[in-house]
CSV table of C-alpha atoms in Angstrom, one decimal:
chain,number,residue,atom,x,y,z
A,1,MET,CA,99.1,107.8,117.9
A,2,ARG,CA,102.2,105.9,119.0
A,3,ASN,CA,100.5,102.6,118.0
A,4,LEU,CA,99.7,104.0,114.5
A,5,ILE,CA,103.3,105.1,113.9
A,6,GLU,CA,104.4,101.7,115.1
A,7,ARG,CA,102.1,100.1,112.4
A,8,LEU,CA,103.9,102.2,109.8
A,9,LYS,CA,107.3,101.0,111.0
A,10,VAL,CA,106.2,97.4,111.0
A,11,GLY,CA,105.1,97.6,107.4
A,12,ILE,CA,108.1,99.5,106.1
A,13,ILE,CA,110.9,97.8,108.0
A,14,GLN,CA,110.1,95.0,110.5
A,15,GLU,CA,107.6,93.1,108.3
A,16,ASN,CA,108.6,94.6,104.9
A,17,PRO,CA,106.4,92.6,102.4
A,18,ILE,CA,109.3,91.9,100.0
A,19,PHE,CA,112.5,91.9,102.0
A,20,MET,CA,111.1,90.2,105.2
A,21,GLN,CA,108.0,88.3,104.1
A,22,VAL,CA,108.9,87.6,100.4
A,23,LEU,CA,105.3,88.3,99.3
A,24,GLY,CA,104.1,89.7,95.9
A,25,MET,CA,106.9,88.2,93.9
A,26,CYS,CA,105.1,88.3,90.5
A,27,PRO,CA,105.1,92.1,90.3
A,28,THR,CA,108.4,92.3,92.0
A,29,LEU,CA,110.2,90.3,89.4
A,30,ALA,CA,108.1,91.4,86.4
A,31,VAL,CA,107.6,95.1,86.5
A,32,THR,CA,110.8,96.4,88.1
A,33,THR,CA,112.7,96.8,84.8
A,34,SER,CA,112.8,100.5,85.7
A,35,ALA,CA,112.5,102.7,88.8
A,36,GLU,CA,109.4,104.4,87.4
A,37,ASN,CA,107.6,101.1,86.8
A,38,GLY,CA,108.5,100.0,90.4
A,39,LEU,CA,107.3,103.2,91.9
A,40,GLY,CA,104.1,103.2,89.9
A,41,MET,CA,103.2,99.6,90.8
A,42,GLY,CA,104.0,100.3,94.4
A,43,LEU,CA,101.8,103.3,94.6
A,44,ALA,CA,98.9,101.5,92.9
A,45,THR,CA,99.2,98.7,95.3
A,46,THR,CA,99.4,101.1,98.3
A,47,ALA,CA,96.1,102.7,97.2
A,48,VAL,CA,94.4,99.3,96.9
A,49,LEU,CA,95.8,98.2,100.3
A,50,MET,CA,94.6,101.3,102.1
A,51,GLY,CA,91.2,101.3,100.4
A,52,SER,CA,90.5,97.6,101.0
A,53,ASN,CA,91.8,97.7,104.6
A,54,LEU,CA,89.6,100.7,105.3
A,55,VAL,CA,86.4,99.1,103.8
A,56,ILE,CA,87.0,95.6,105.3
A,57,ALA,CA,87.6,97.1,108.7
A,58,LEU,CA,84.4,99.0,108.4
A,59,ILE,CA,82.2,96.1,107.4
A,60,ARG,CA,84.1,93.3,109.2
A,61,LYS,CA,81.3,92.6,111.7
A,62,LEU,CA,78.7,92.4,108.9
A,63,ILE,CA,80.5,89.7,106.9
A,64,PRO,CA,79.7,86.1,107.8
A,65,SER,CA,82.9,84.2,108.4
A,66,LYS,CA,82.1,81.5,105.8
A,67,VAL,CA,82.0,84.0,103.0
A,68,ARG,CA,84.7,86.4,104.2
A,69,ILE,CA,87.3,85.5,101.6
A,70,PRO,CA,85.0,86.0,98.6
A,71,ALA,CA,83.8,89.3,100.2
A,72,PHE,CA,87.4,90.5,100.7
A,73,ILE,CA,88.1,89.7,97.1
A,74,VAL,CA,85.1,91.7,95.9
A,75,VAL,CA,86.3,94.7,97.9
A,76,ILE,CA,89.9,94.4,96.6
A,77,ALA,CA,88.7,93.9,93.0
A,78,THR,CA,86.6,97.1,93.2
A,79,PHE,CA,89.6,99.2,94.2
A,80,VAL,CA,91.9,97.5,91.6
A,81,THR,CA,89.3,98.3,88.9
A,82,MET,CA,89.2,102.0,90.1
A,83,ILE,CA,93.0,102.2,90.0
A,84,ASP,CA,93.2,100.5,86.6
A,85,LEU,CA,90.7,103.0,85.1
A,86,LEU,CA,92.4,106.0,86.7
A,87,LEU,CA,95.8,105.0,85.4
A,88,GLN,CA,94.3,104.3,82.0
A,89,ALA,CA,92.7,107.8,81.9
A,90,TYR,CA,95.5,109.9,83.5
A,91,LEU,CA,98.8,108.0,83.1
A,92,PRO,CA,98.4,105.9,79.9
A,93,ASP,CA,102.1,105.4,79.5
A,94,LEU,CA,102.5,103.9,82.9
A,95,HIS,CA,99.3,101.9,82.4
A,96,ASN,CA,100.7,100.4,79.2
A,97,ALA,CA,104.1,99.6,80.9
A,98,LEU,CA,102.5,97.8,83.8
A,99,GLY,CA,100.0,96.1,81.6
A,100,LEU,CA,98.4,92.9,82.9
A,101,PHE,CA,100.0,93.3,86.3
A,102,ILE,CA,97.5,96.0,87.3
A,103,PRO,CA,94.5,93.7,87.2
A,104,LEU,CA,96.6,91.0,88.9
A,105,ILE,CA,96.9,93.2,92.0
A,106,VAL,CA,93.5,91.5,92.9
A,107,VAL,CA,95.4,88.2,93.6
A,108,ASN,CA,98.4,89.8,95.2
A,109,CYS,CA,98.9,87.7,98.3
A,110,LEU,CA,100.1,90.7,100.2
A,111,ILE,CA,96.7,92.5,100.0
A,112,LEU,CA,94.6,89.4,100.8
A,113,SER,CA,96.9,88.5,103.7
A,114,ARG,CA,96.5,92.0,105.3
A,115,ALA,CA,92.8,91.9,104.9
A,116,GLU,CA,92.6,88.5,106.5
A,117,ALA,CA,95.3,88.9,109.2
A,118,TYR,CA,94.7,92.5,110.2
A,119,ALA,CA,91.8,94.5,108.7
A,120,SER,CA,89.2,91.8,109.5
A,121,LYS,CA,90.3,91.9,113.2
A,122,ASN,CA,91.0,95.6,113.9
A,123,SER,CA,89.3,98.9,113.8
A,124,VAL,CA,89.4,101.4,110.9
A,125,LEU,CA,92.3,103.7,111.8
A,126,PRO,CA,94.9,101.1,112.7
A,127,SER,CA,93.8,99.1,109.6
A,128,LEU,CA,94.3,102.2,107.4
A,129,PHE,CA,97.8,102.7,108.8
A,130,ASP,CA,98.6,99.1,108.4
A,131,GLY,CA,97.7,99.3,104.7
A,132,LEU,CA,99.8,102.6,104.4
A,133,GLY,CA,102.8,101.1,106.1
A,134,MET,CA,102.7,97.8,104.1
A,135,GLY,CA,102.2,99.9,100.9
A,136,ILE,CA,105.1,102.2,101.6
A,137,GLY,CA,107.3,99.2,102.4
A,138,PHE,CA,106.2,97.5,99.2
A,139,THR,CA,106.7,100.7,97.2
A,140,VAL,CA,110.2,101.3,98.6
A,141,ALA,CA,111.3,97.8,97.8
A,142,LEU,CA,110.0,97.8,94.3
A,143,THR,CA,111.6,101.2,93.6
A,144,VAL,CA,115.0,100.2,95.0
A,145,ILE,CA,115.0,97.0,92.8
A,146,GLY,CA,113.9,99.1,89.8
A,147,VAL,CA,116.7,101.7,90.5
A,148,VAL,CA,119.4,99.0,90.6
A,149,ARG,CA,118.1,97.2,87.5
A,150,GLU,CA,117.7,100.4,85.4
A,151,LEU,CA,121.0,101.7,86.5
A,152,PHE,CA,123.0,98.7,85.5
A,153,GLY,CA,120.8,97.6,82.7
A,154,ALA,CA,120.4,101.0,80.9
A,155,GLY,CA,122.7,103.4,82.7
A,156,MET,CA,119.7,105.5,83.8
A,157,ILE,CA,117.5,106.2,86.8
A,158,PHE,CA,113.9,107.4,86.3
A,159,GLY,CA,114.8,107.9,82.6
A,160,MET,CA,117.7,110.2,83.3
A,161,GLN,CA,121.2,109.3,82.0
A,162,ILE,CA,123.5,108.6,85.0
A,163,MET,CA,126.3,106.5,83.7
A,164,PRO,CA,128.9,108.0,81.2
A,165,ASP,CA,128.6,107.3,77.5
A,166,SER,CA,131.4,104.8,77.8
A,167,PHE,CA,129.3,102.6,80.1
A,168,GLU,CA,128.3,99.3,78.6
A,169,PRO,CA,124.8,98.3,79.9
A,170,ALA,CA,124.4,94.8,81.3
A,171,VAL,CA,121.3,93.9,79.3
A,172,ILE,CA,120.6,90.9,81.6
A,173,MET,CA,119.6,93.3,84.4
A,174,VAL,CA,116.5,94.4,82.5
A,175,LEU,CA,115.6,90.7,81.7
A,176,ALA,CA,114.0,88.2,84.1
A,177,PRO,CA,117.4,86.8,85.5
A,178,GLY,CA,118.4,90.3,86.5
A,179,ALA,CA,115.4,90.6,88.7
A,180,PHE,CA,116.4,87.4,90.5
A,181,PHE,CA,120.0,88.6,90.9
A,182,VAL,CA,119.0,91.9,92.4
A,183,LEU,CA,116.3,90.5,94.6
A,184,GLY,CA,118.6,87.8,95.9
A,185,ILE,CA,121.4,90.2,96.7
A,186,LEU,CA,119.1,92.6,98.5
A,187,LEU,CA,117.5,89.8,100.5
A,188,ALA,CA,120.9,88.6,101.5
A,189,LEU,CA,121.9,92.2,102.6
A,190,PHE,CA,118.6,92.5,104.7
A,191,ASN,CA,119.3,89.2,106.4
A,192,VAL,CA,122.9,90.2,107.2
A,193,VAL,CA,121.7,93.5,108.8
A,194,LYS,CA,118.9,91.6,110.6
A,195,ASN,CA,121.3,89.0,112.1
A,196,ARG,CA,123.8,91.6,113.2
A,197,LYS,CA,121.0,93.5,115.0
A,198,ALA,CA,119.8,90.3,116.6
A,199,ASN,CA,123.3,89.4,117.8
A,200,ALA,CA,124.2,93.0,119.0
């Protein structure tokens, strides 16, 4: 159990997909115009990560090494299709907001890297927790970026007005340059904290 908890901590903090590994930049920059979009994309990616890690760990000994990557992509695409259809059926507003980026989860380098680097070499339970930890880390990062962009770009968080009526939104924050600004500042903060811990 201790090792499983450690897998969660690795995914959320030590090897956070966005703040430490800088993976999955397309959805990070494109869909974090609001906290809700960031949270929705993060949860969708988490579900795909957990499902694909689970199945790949189950069938890893049956897949010939020469065709492992195509096989992994088939498994990942299956879960992405399921998530896409579920969102379309039950959360159509979120589905419309995320748009093309839901099918593009198939080519998210985070998911394929976890399949190749971890799930294909480990048993089912640790792989499931690896997917959960990485998914939570990805979700937290997207949501934080979305909160900052929505707060300064629209004066709201999760659609609720936070800033006073006199607040002038910085429109750039909900545009593409705003995503780069926020991501750059958060990456710098993470590196400062990491270096201080290393030198302590």
